[in-house]
Coordinates of C-alpha atoms in Angstrom, one line a residue:
M380 CA -90.5 -9.3 16.1
L381 CA -92.6 -12.5 15.8
P382 CA -92.6 -14.3 12.5
I383 CA -95.6 -13.8 10.2
R384 CA -97.1 -17.2 10.8
L385 CA -97.3 -16.6 14.6
Y386 CA -98.9 -13.2 14.0
N387 CA -101.7 -15.0 12.2
T388 CA -102.5 -17.1 15.3
Y389 CA -104.0 -13.9 16.9
M390 CA -106.2 -13.2 13.9
D391 CA -107.3 -16.7 12.7
K392 CA -108.3 -18.7 15.8
E393 CA -110.4 -21.3 14.1
I394 CA -111.0 -24.4 16.2
K395 CA -111.4 -27.7 14.3
H396 CA -114.2 -29.7 16.1
I397 CA -113.7 -33.4 15.7
G398 CA -116.9 -34.7 17.2
T399 CA -117.4 -36.9 20.2
K400 CA -114.7 -39.1 21.8
C401 CA -115.5 -42.3 23.8
G402 CA -113.3 -44.6 25.8
K403 CA -109.9 -44.0 27.4
L404 CA -107.8 -41.2 26.0
L405 CA -104.0 -40.8 26.1
L406 CA -102.7 -37.2 26.1
F407 CA -99.1 -36.2 25.5
G408 CA -97.0 -33.4 24.1
G409 CA -93.5 -32.4 23.1
V410 CA -92.0 -35.4 21.4
Y411 CA -89.2 -33.1 20.3
S412 CA -87.8 -35.6 17.7
N413 CA -87.2 -38.1 20.5
L414 CA -87.9 -41.3 18.5
Q415 CA -87.0 -43.6 21.4
A416 CA -89.6 -41.9 23.7
L417 CA -92.3 -42.0 21.0
E418 CA -91.6 -45.7 20.4
K419 CA -92.1 -46.4 24.2
L420 CA -95.3 -44.3 24.3
I421 CA -96.8 -46.2 21.4
S422 CA -96.1 -49.5 23.2
I423 CA -97.8 -48.1 26.3
A424 CA -100.9 -47.2 24.3
E425 CA -101.0 -50.6 22.7
E426 CA -100.7 -52.3 26.1
E427 CA -103.5 -50.2 27.4
G428 CA -105.7 -51.0 24.4
I429 CA -106.0 -47.3 23.5
K430 CA -106.7 -46.8 19.8
P431 CA -104.4 -44.3 17.9
E432 CA -107.4 -42.0 17.2
N433 CA -107.7 -41.7 21.0
C434 CA -104.1 -40.6 21.4
I435 CA -103.8 -36.8 21.2
S436 CA -100.7 -34.7 21.0
T437 CA -100.5 -31.0 22.1
G438 CA -97.9 -30.3 19.4
D439 CA -94.1 -30.0 18.8
I440 CA -93.6 -33.5 17.4
T441 CA -90.2 -32.3 16.3
G442 CA -87.6 -30.3 18.3
Y443 CA -84.4 -30.6 20.3
C444 CA -83.5 -34.3 19.6
A445 CA -81.7 -36.0 16.7
Q446 CA -84.3 -37.9 14.7
P447 CA -87.0 -35.5 13.3
E448 CA -87.8 -37.3 10.1
E449 CA -88.0 -40.7 11.7
T450 CA -90.2 -39.3 14.4
V451 CA -92.6 -37.6 12.0
Q452 CA -92.8 -40.8 9.9
L453 CA -93.5 -42.9 13.0
F454 CA -96.1 -40.5 14.3
Q455 CA -97.9 -40.5 11.0
K456 CA -97.8 -44.2 10.7
W457 CA -99.2 -44.6 14.2
G458 CA -102.2 -42.5 13.3
A459 CA -102.6 -40.4 16.5
L460 CA -104.3 -37.1 16.5
G461 CA -102.5 -33.8 17.2
I462 CA -102.4 -30.0 16.8
A463 CA -99.5 -27.8 15.6
G464 CA -97.1 -26.6 18.1
N465 CA -95.0 -23.5 17.5
V466 CA -92.3 -25.7 15.9
E467 CA -94.8 -27.1 13.3
L468 CA -96.1 -23.6 12.6
Q469 CA -92.7 -22.2 12.0
L470 CA -91.6 -25.2 9.8
A471 CA -94.9 -25.0 7.8
S472 CA -94.2 -21.3 7.1
D473 CA -90.5 -21.8 6.2
S474 CA -89.4 -19.6 9.1
E475 CA -85.9 -19.4 10.3
D476 CA -86.5 -19.8 14.0
C477 CA -88.5 -22.0 16.3
G478 CA -91.0 -19.4 17.5
C479 CA -90.7 -20.6 21.1
D480 CA -90.8 -17.1 22.4
F481 CA -87.4 -17.4 24.2
K482 CA -85.9 -14.2 25.4
S483 CA -83.4 -12.9 22.8
G484 CA -79.8 -13.8 23.8
S485 CA -80.9 -16.3 26.4
R486 CA -79.3 -19.8 26.5
C487 CA -82.5 -21.4 25.1
D488 CA -82.5 -18.8 22.3
D489 CA -78.9 -19.6 21.5
F490 CA -79.5 -23.4 21.6
S491 CA -82.5 -23.0 19.3
K492 CA -80.2 -21.6 16.6
M493 CA -78.5 -25.0 16.7
W494 CA -81.3 -27.4 16.8
F495 CA -84.0 -25.6 14.6
P496 CA -81.8 -25.5 11.4
Y497 CA -80.8 -29.1 12.1
T498 CA -84.5 -30.2 12.3
K499 CA -85.5 -28.2 9.3
G500 CA -82.6 -29.5 7.2
R501 CA -83.4 -33.2 8.0
L502 CA -87.1 -33.2 7.3
S503 CA -88.3 -34.4 3.9
K504 CA -90.4 -32.1 1.7
E505 CA -93.3 -34.5 2.3
S506 CA -93.0 -34.1 6.1
L507 CA -92.7 -30.3 5.8
D508 CA -95.7 -30.1 3.6
S509 CA -97.7 -32.3 5.9
M510 CA -97.3 -29.7 8.7
K511 CA -99.3 -27.2 6.7
N512 CA -102.4 -29.3 7.2
I513 CA -102.2 -29.7 11.0
P514 CA -104.9 -27.8 12.8
E515 CA -103.8 -25.3 15.4
Y516 CA -106.6 -26.1 17.8
I517 CA -109.1 -29.0 18.0
S518 CA -112.1 -29.5 20.2
F519 CA -114.3 -32.5 21.0
D520 CA -117.0 -33.6 23.3
Y521 CA -116.1 -36.1 26.0
G522 CA -118.6 -37.3 28.5
N523 CA -120.6 -34.2 29.4
K524 CA -117.7 -31.8 28.8
K525 CA -116.4 -29.8 26.0
V526 CA -112.6 -30.2 25.6
T527 CA -110.3 -27.9 23.6
V528 CA -106.7 -28.7 22.9
V529 CA -104.2 -25.8 22.5
H530 CA -100.4 -25.7 22.5
G531 CA -99.4 -22.7 24.6
N532 CA -102.7 -20.9 24.8
Y533 CA -105.7 -20.1 22.6
G534 CA -104.6 -17.1 20.4
N535 CA -101.0 -17.4 21.5
T536 CA -99.4 -20.6 20.6
S537 CA -96.0 -19.6 22.2
E538 CA -97.3 -18.5 25.6
F539 CA -95.7 -20.3 28.5
I540 CA -98.5 -21.2 30.9
F541 CA -97.6 -22.9 34.2
K542 CA -99.6 -23.8 37.2
S543 CA -98.5 -20.8 39.2
N544 CA -99.0 -18.1 36.5
A545 CA -101.4 -16.7 33.9
T546 CA -104.7 -17.1 35.8
E547 CA -106.4 -14.4 33.8
S548 CA -105.1 -15.8 30.6
K549 CA -106.4 -19.3 31.5
E550 CA -109.8 -17.9 32.4
R551 CA -110.0 -16.0 29.1
C552 CA -109.1 -19.2 27.2
F553 CA -112.0 -21.0 28.9
Q554 CA -114.4 -18.2 28.0
E555 CA -113.3 -17.7 24.4
T556 CA -113.4 -21.4 23.6
K557 CA -116.5 -22.1 25.7
S558 CA -114.7 -25.1 27.1
D559 CA -115.0 -27.1 30.3
I560 CA -111.5 -28.7 29.9
I561 CA -108.4 -27.2 28.3
I562 CA -105.6 -29.6 27.4
A563 CA -102.3 -27.6 26.8
G564 CA -98.6 -28.2 26.3
H565 CA -95.5 -26.1 25.5
C566 CA -94.3 -25.4 29.1
G567 CA -92.7 -28.9 29.6
L568 CA -94.1 -29.6 33.1
P569 CA -97.2 -31.7 33.9
F570 CA -99.9 -30.2 36.1
H571 CA -103.6 -30.0 36.6
Q572 CA -105.5 -27.0 37.9
T573 CA -109.2 -26.3 38.7
I574 CA -110.3 -22.7 38.1
K575 CA -113.9 -21.9 38.9
E576 CA -115.0 -25.4 38.1
K577 CA -113.1 -25.5 34.9
V578 CA -110.1 -27.8 34.5
W579 CA -106.7 -26.9 32.9
L580 CA -104.6 -30.0 32.1
N581 CA -101.0 -30.2 30.9
P582 CA -99.9 -33.8 30.3
G583 CA -96.2 -32.7 30.2
V584 CA -93.9 -33.8 27.4
I585 CA -92.2 -37.0 26.5
G586 CA -89.2 -35.6 24.7
M587 CA -87.5 -34.2 27.7
P588 CA -87.7 -34.9 31.5
A589 CA -89.6 -32.5 33.8
N590 CA -86.7 -30.9 35.6
D591 CA -87.3 -33.2 38.6
G592 CA -84.0 -35.0 38.8
T593 CA -85.2 -38.2 37.1
P594 CA -85.1 -39.2 33.4
R595 CA -88.9 -40.0 33.5
V596 CA -91.2 -38.3 31.0
W597 CA -94.9 -37.6 31.4
Y598 CA -98.3 -38.1 29.8
M599 CA -101.9 -38.3 31.0
M600 CA -105.0 -40.5 30.6
L601 CA -108.6 -39.4 30.6
D602 CA -111.5 -41.8 31.2
I603 CA -115.2 -41.6 32.0
I604 CA -116.2 -43.4 35.2
N605 CA -119.7 -43.3 36.5
G606 CA -120.4 -40.4 34.1
E607 CA -117.6 -38.3 35.3
V608 CA -114.4 -37.4 33.4
I609 CA -111.4 -38.6 35.4
Y610 CA -107.8 -37.6 34.7
T611 CA -104.5 -39.3 35.9
H612 CA -100.9 -38.4 35.4
H613 CA -98.4 -41.1 34.3
S614 CA -94.7 -41.3 33.6
F615 CA -92.3 -43.7 32.0
E616 CA -88.6 -44.4 31.4
Y617 CA -87.2 -45.3 28.0
D618 CA -83.9 -45.6 26.2
A619 CA -82.7 -42.1 27.0
E620 CA -79.1 -43.1 26.6
T621 CA -79.5 -43.8 22.9
A622 CA -81.4 -40.5 22.3
Q623 CA -78.6 -38.7 24.2
K624 CA -75.8 -40.3 22.2
L625 CA -77.5 -39.4 18.9
M626 CA -77.7 -35.8 20.1
Y627 CA -73.9 -35.7 20.9
K628 CA -73.1 -37.4 17.6
N629 CA -75.0 -34.8 15.6
H630 CA -73.6 -31.9 17.5
L631 CA -76.8 -30.8 19.0
P632 CA -76.8 -28.8 22.3
E633 CA -75.0 -31.0 24.8
A634 CA -76.8 -29.4 27.7
Y635 CA -80.1 -30.7 26.3
G636 CA -78.5 -34.1 25.8
D637 CA -77.3 -34.1 29.4
T638 CA -80.9 -33.3 30.5
L639 CA -82.2 -36.6 29.0
T640 CA -80.4 -38.7 31.6
S641 CA -80.0 -36.2 34.5
G642 CA -83.5 -34.9 34.6
I643 CA -82.2 -31.4 35.3
W644 CA -82.8 -28.6 32.9
D645 CA -79.7 -26.6 31.9
N646 CA -81.4 -23.4 32.9
M647 CA -84.8 -22.1 34.2
E648 CA -85.2 -19.0 32.2
I649 CA -88.8 -19.6 31.3
L650 CA -89.9 -20.8 34.7
P651 CA -91.9 -18.7 37.3
E652 CA -90.4 -18.5 40.8
L653 CA -92.6 -21.3 42.2
E654 CA -91.7 -23.8 39.5
K655 CA -88.0 -23.0 39.9
M656 CA -88.3 -24.3 43.5
G657 CA -89.2 -27.7 42.2
Q658 CA -85.9 -28.4 40.3
G659 CA -84.4 -31.7 41.2
I660 CA -87.4 -32.8 43.4
P661 CA -89.1 -35.9 41.9
I662 CA -92.7 -35.3 40.8
Y663 CA -95.4 -37.5 42.0
F664 CA -99.2 -37.2 42.0
N665 CA -100.1 -39.9 44.5
Q666 CA -98.5 -42.0 47.1
E667 CA -98.1 -45.0 44.8
Q668 CA -96.1 -43.0 42.3
K669 CA -93.9 -41.6 45.1
N670 CA -93.1 -45.1 46.3
T671 CA -92.3 -46.3 42.8
I672 CA -90.0 -43.3 42.2
Q673 CA -88.1 -43.8 45.4
T674 CA -87.6 -47.5 44.6
K675 CA -86.3 -46.9 41.1
T676 CA -84.0 -44.1 42.1
Q677 CA -83.0 -45.7 45.4
K678 CA -83.6 -42.4 47.2
K679 CA -85.8 -43.5 50.1
M680 CA -85.8 -40.6 52.5
A681 CA -85.7 -40.9 56.3
N682 CA -88.9 -40.1 58.2
T683 CA -88.3 -36.4 58.8
Y684 CA -90.6 -33.6 59.8
Y685 CA -89.7 -31.6 56.7
D686 CA -90.1 -33.6 53.5
P687 CA -88.3 -31.9 50.5
A688 CA -91.0 -33.2 48.2
D689 CA -93.5 -31.0 50.0
L690 CA -91.9 -28.0 48.3
R691 CA -93.8 -29.1 45.1
K692 CA -97.1 -28.9 47.1
F693 CA -96.6 -25.1 47.7
G694 CA -99.1 -24.4 44.9
K695 CA -101.8 -26.4 46.8
I696 CA -102.3 -23.5 49.2
T697 CA -104.7 -22.1 46.6
E698 CA -107.0 -25.2 47.0
W699 CA -108.4 -24.1 50.4
S700 CA -108.5 -20.4 49.6
E701 CA -108.4 -20.0 45.8
E702 CA -108.8 -16.2 45.7
L703 CA -106.2 -15.3 48.4
G704 CA -103.8 -18.0 47.3
T705 CA -103.9 -16.8 43.7
K706 CA -103.4 -13.2 44.7
F707 CA -100.4 -14.2 46.8
F708 CA -98.7 -16.1 43.9
D709 CA -99.4 -13.1 41.5
Y710 CA -97.7 -10.8 44.1
Y711 CA -94.9 -13.3 44.7
G712 CA -94.1 -13.5 41.0
K713 CA -94.2 -9.7 40.7
V714 CA -91.8 -9.3 43.6
F715 CA -89.1 -11.3 41.9
E716 CA -89.3 -9.5 38.5
E717 CA -86.3 -7.2 37.6
G718 CA -86.8 -3.8 39.1
A719 CA -84.7 -1.4 41.1
L720 CA -83.0 -4.5 42.4
S721 CA -81.7 -7.1 39.9
A722 CA -83.0 -10.7 40.0
R723 CA -79.5 -11.7 41.3
E724 CA -79.7 -9.3 44.2
K725 CA -83.2 -10.4 45.1
S726 CA -82.1 -14.0 45.1
L727 CA -79.4 -13.2 47.6
I728 CA -81.8 -11.3 49.8
A729 CA -84.3 -14.3 49.7
L730 CA -81.5 -16.7 50.6
A731 CA -80.5 -14.6 53.7
V732 CA -84.2 -14.2 54.8
S733 CA -84.7 -18.0 54.3
H734 CA -82.1 -18.7 56.9
V735 CA -83.5 -16.0 59.3
V736 CA -87.0 -17.5 59.1
K737 CA -85.5 -21.0 59.1
C738 CA -87.4 -22.3 56.2
P739 CA -85.7 -25.4 54.7
Y740 CA -87.9 -25.3 51.6
C741 CA -86.8 -21.7 50.8
I742 CA -83.2 -22.5 51.6
D743 CA -83.3 -25.3 49.0
A744 CA -85.1 -23.2 46.5
Y745 CA -82.9 -20.1 46.7
T746 CA -79.6 -22.0 46.8
K747 CA -80.6 -23.6 43.5
D748 CA -81.8 -20.3 42.2
G749 CA -78.6 -18.6 43.2
L750 CA -76.5 -21.3 41.4
Q751 CA -78.6 -20.6 38.3
K752 CA -77.9 -16.9 38.6
G753 CA -74.1 -17.4 39.0
I754 CA -74.0 -16.5 42.7
T755 CA -70.8 -18.0 44.3
K756 CA -70.8 -20.1 47.5
E757 CA -68.7 -17.3 49.1
E758 CA -71.5 -14.7 48.3
M759 CA -74.1 -17.1 49.6
M760 CA -72.4 -17.6 52.9
E761 CA -71.7 -13.9 53.3
A762 CA -75.5 -13.3 52.8
V763 CA -76.3 -15.9 55.4
H764 CA -73.9 -14.1 57.9
V765 CA -75.6 -10.8 57.2
G766 CA -79.0 -12.4 58.0
A767 CA -77.5 -14.0 61.1
A768 CA -76.0 -10.7 62.3
I769 CA -79.3 -8.8 61.9
E770 CA -81.2 -11.6 63.6
S771 CA -78.7 -11.7 66.5
G772 CA -78.8 -7.9 66.7
A773 CA -82.6 -7.8 66.8
T774 CA -82.5 -10.4 69.6
L775 CA -80.0 -8.4 71.6
V776 CA -81.6 -5.0 71.1
H777 CA -84.8 -6.4 72.6
G778 CA -82.6 -6.9 75.8
V779 CA -83.2 -3.2 76.3
Q780 CA -86.9 -4.0 76.7
M781 CA -86.0 -6.6 79.4
M782 CA -83.7 -4.1 81.2
N783 CA -86.4 -1.4 81.2
K784 CA -89.0 -3.8 82.5
Y785 CA -86.7 -5.1 85.2
N786 CA -85.8 -1.6 86.4
K787 CA -89.4 -0.6 86.5
L788 CA -90.4 -3.7 88.5
S789 CA -87.5 -3.4 91.0
M790 CA -88.0 0.2 91.9

């Protein structure tokens, strides 16, 4: 059962219009009480000459990390704009859980029972009271576009929206807000997506890495060039080691602390199948970023026909055939839901088929998925042998066709 405050998000969907914005904008989300990351972001804004009122947060200033009060104080002193994420809504209504919409009994749900009371207990009355005045949605005019900022989605602050899912939900958001551009947060992964000439932007979060095997965190910039709104993704590294040590010191979830420096999420419970495939693969949005990432991580790859980073481009198949691509991903996601077969059984089948069709992308993806689901290396190898046996048998049984044809021709 959802807390009362989150029920109200379905009934009271008032959008605060803040007028017209000009100049370069900096977009970010999910600070998650990570003071060190916020300090670095502020320095980036200052270096870029972006005024605080042109820096916009998608919510969740507080969260998993160890310095909630210091983070709120710095954010308020900075003077950036922002909306309430589910964490702010829950704190403002004196709720006892984070309202993240984690599945009951999941690892993330169990972890939230550690960090949310910690966050609530360390915020001053002034900081808690200030959250009651944060708008849940804001909109503004930018160039010739109407922009609306939401946390998860309009009408559902806790909805996890990724690039590969929720197409109908995204379209409904554009329609109900009468917007050309939606800026959203909550899911933790940066992406951009064009849907029927409308643009959905998620700048990612700065409080946690994006599950790509690097400690980098993400934000976006918007600018108007030749009358057109232009968006770019950006990342940065910061003093993650200090943030991590403070989490350990204050007995916050060690798995989240480990993520700060490893760049790998402890689990992928909230991720659709396509996004799961990207775990551990560095994100880049252009060649320059790719080269920078490889230099910093010292992971230059050999010139191979199959580039592991191409797995992240799987979603791009919708760009040349939006209708068919979208239908495929809807079907793909549905196939891997729990049904007559468990998710674990489906993962093993997918791994075996991946070897039969010899797809390196799928092998990478479902080896990782299997590990997440507790599948052992012995089970994985046995599944591969099953696939190999069926493939070999299929090849040999077609020998009958050869024999029949030979006998017919030699008569």
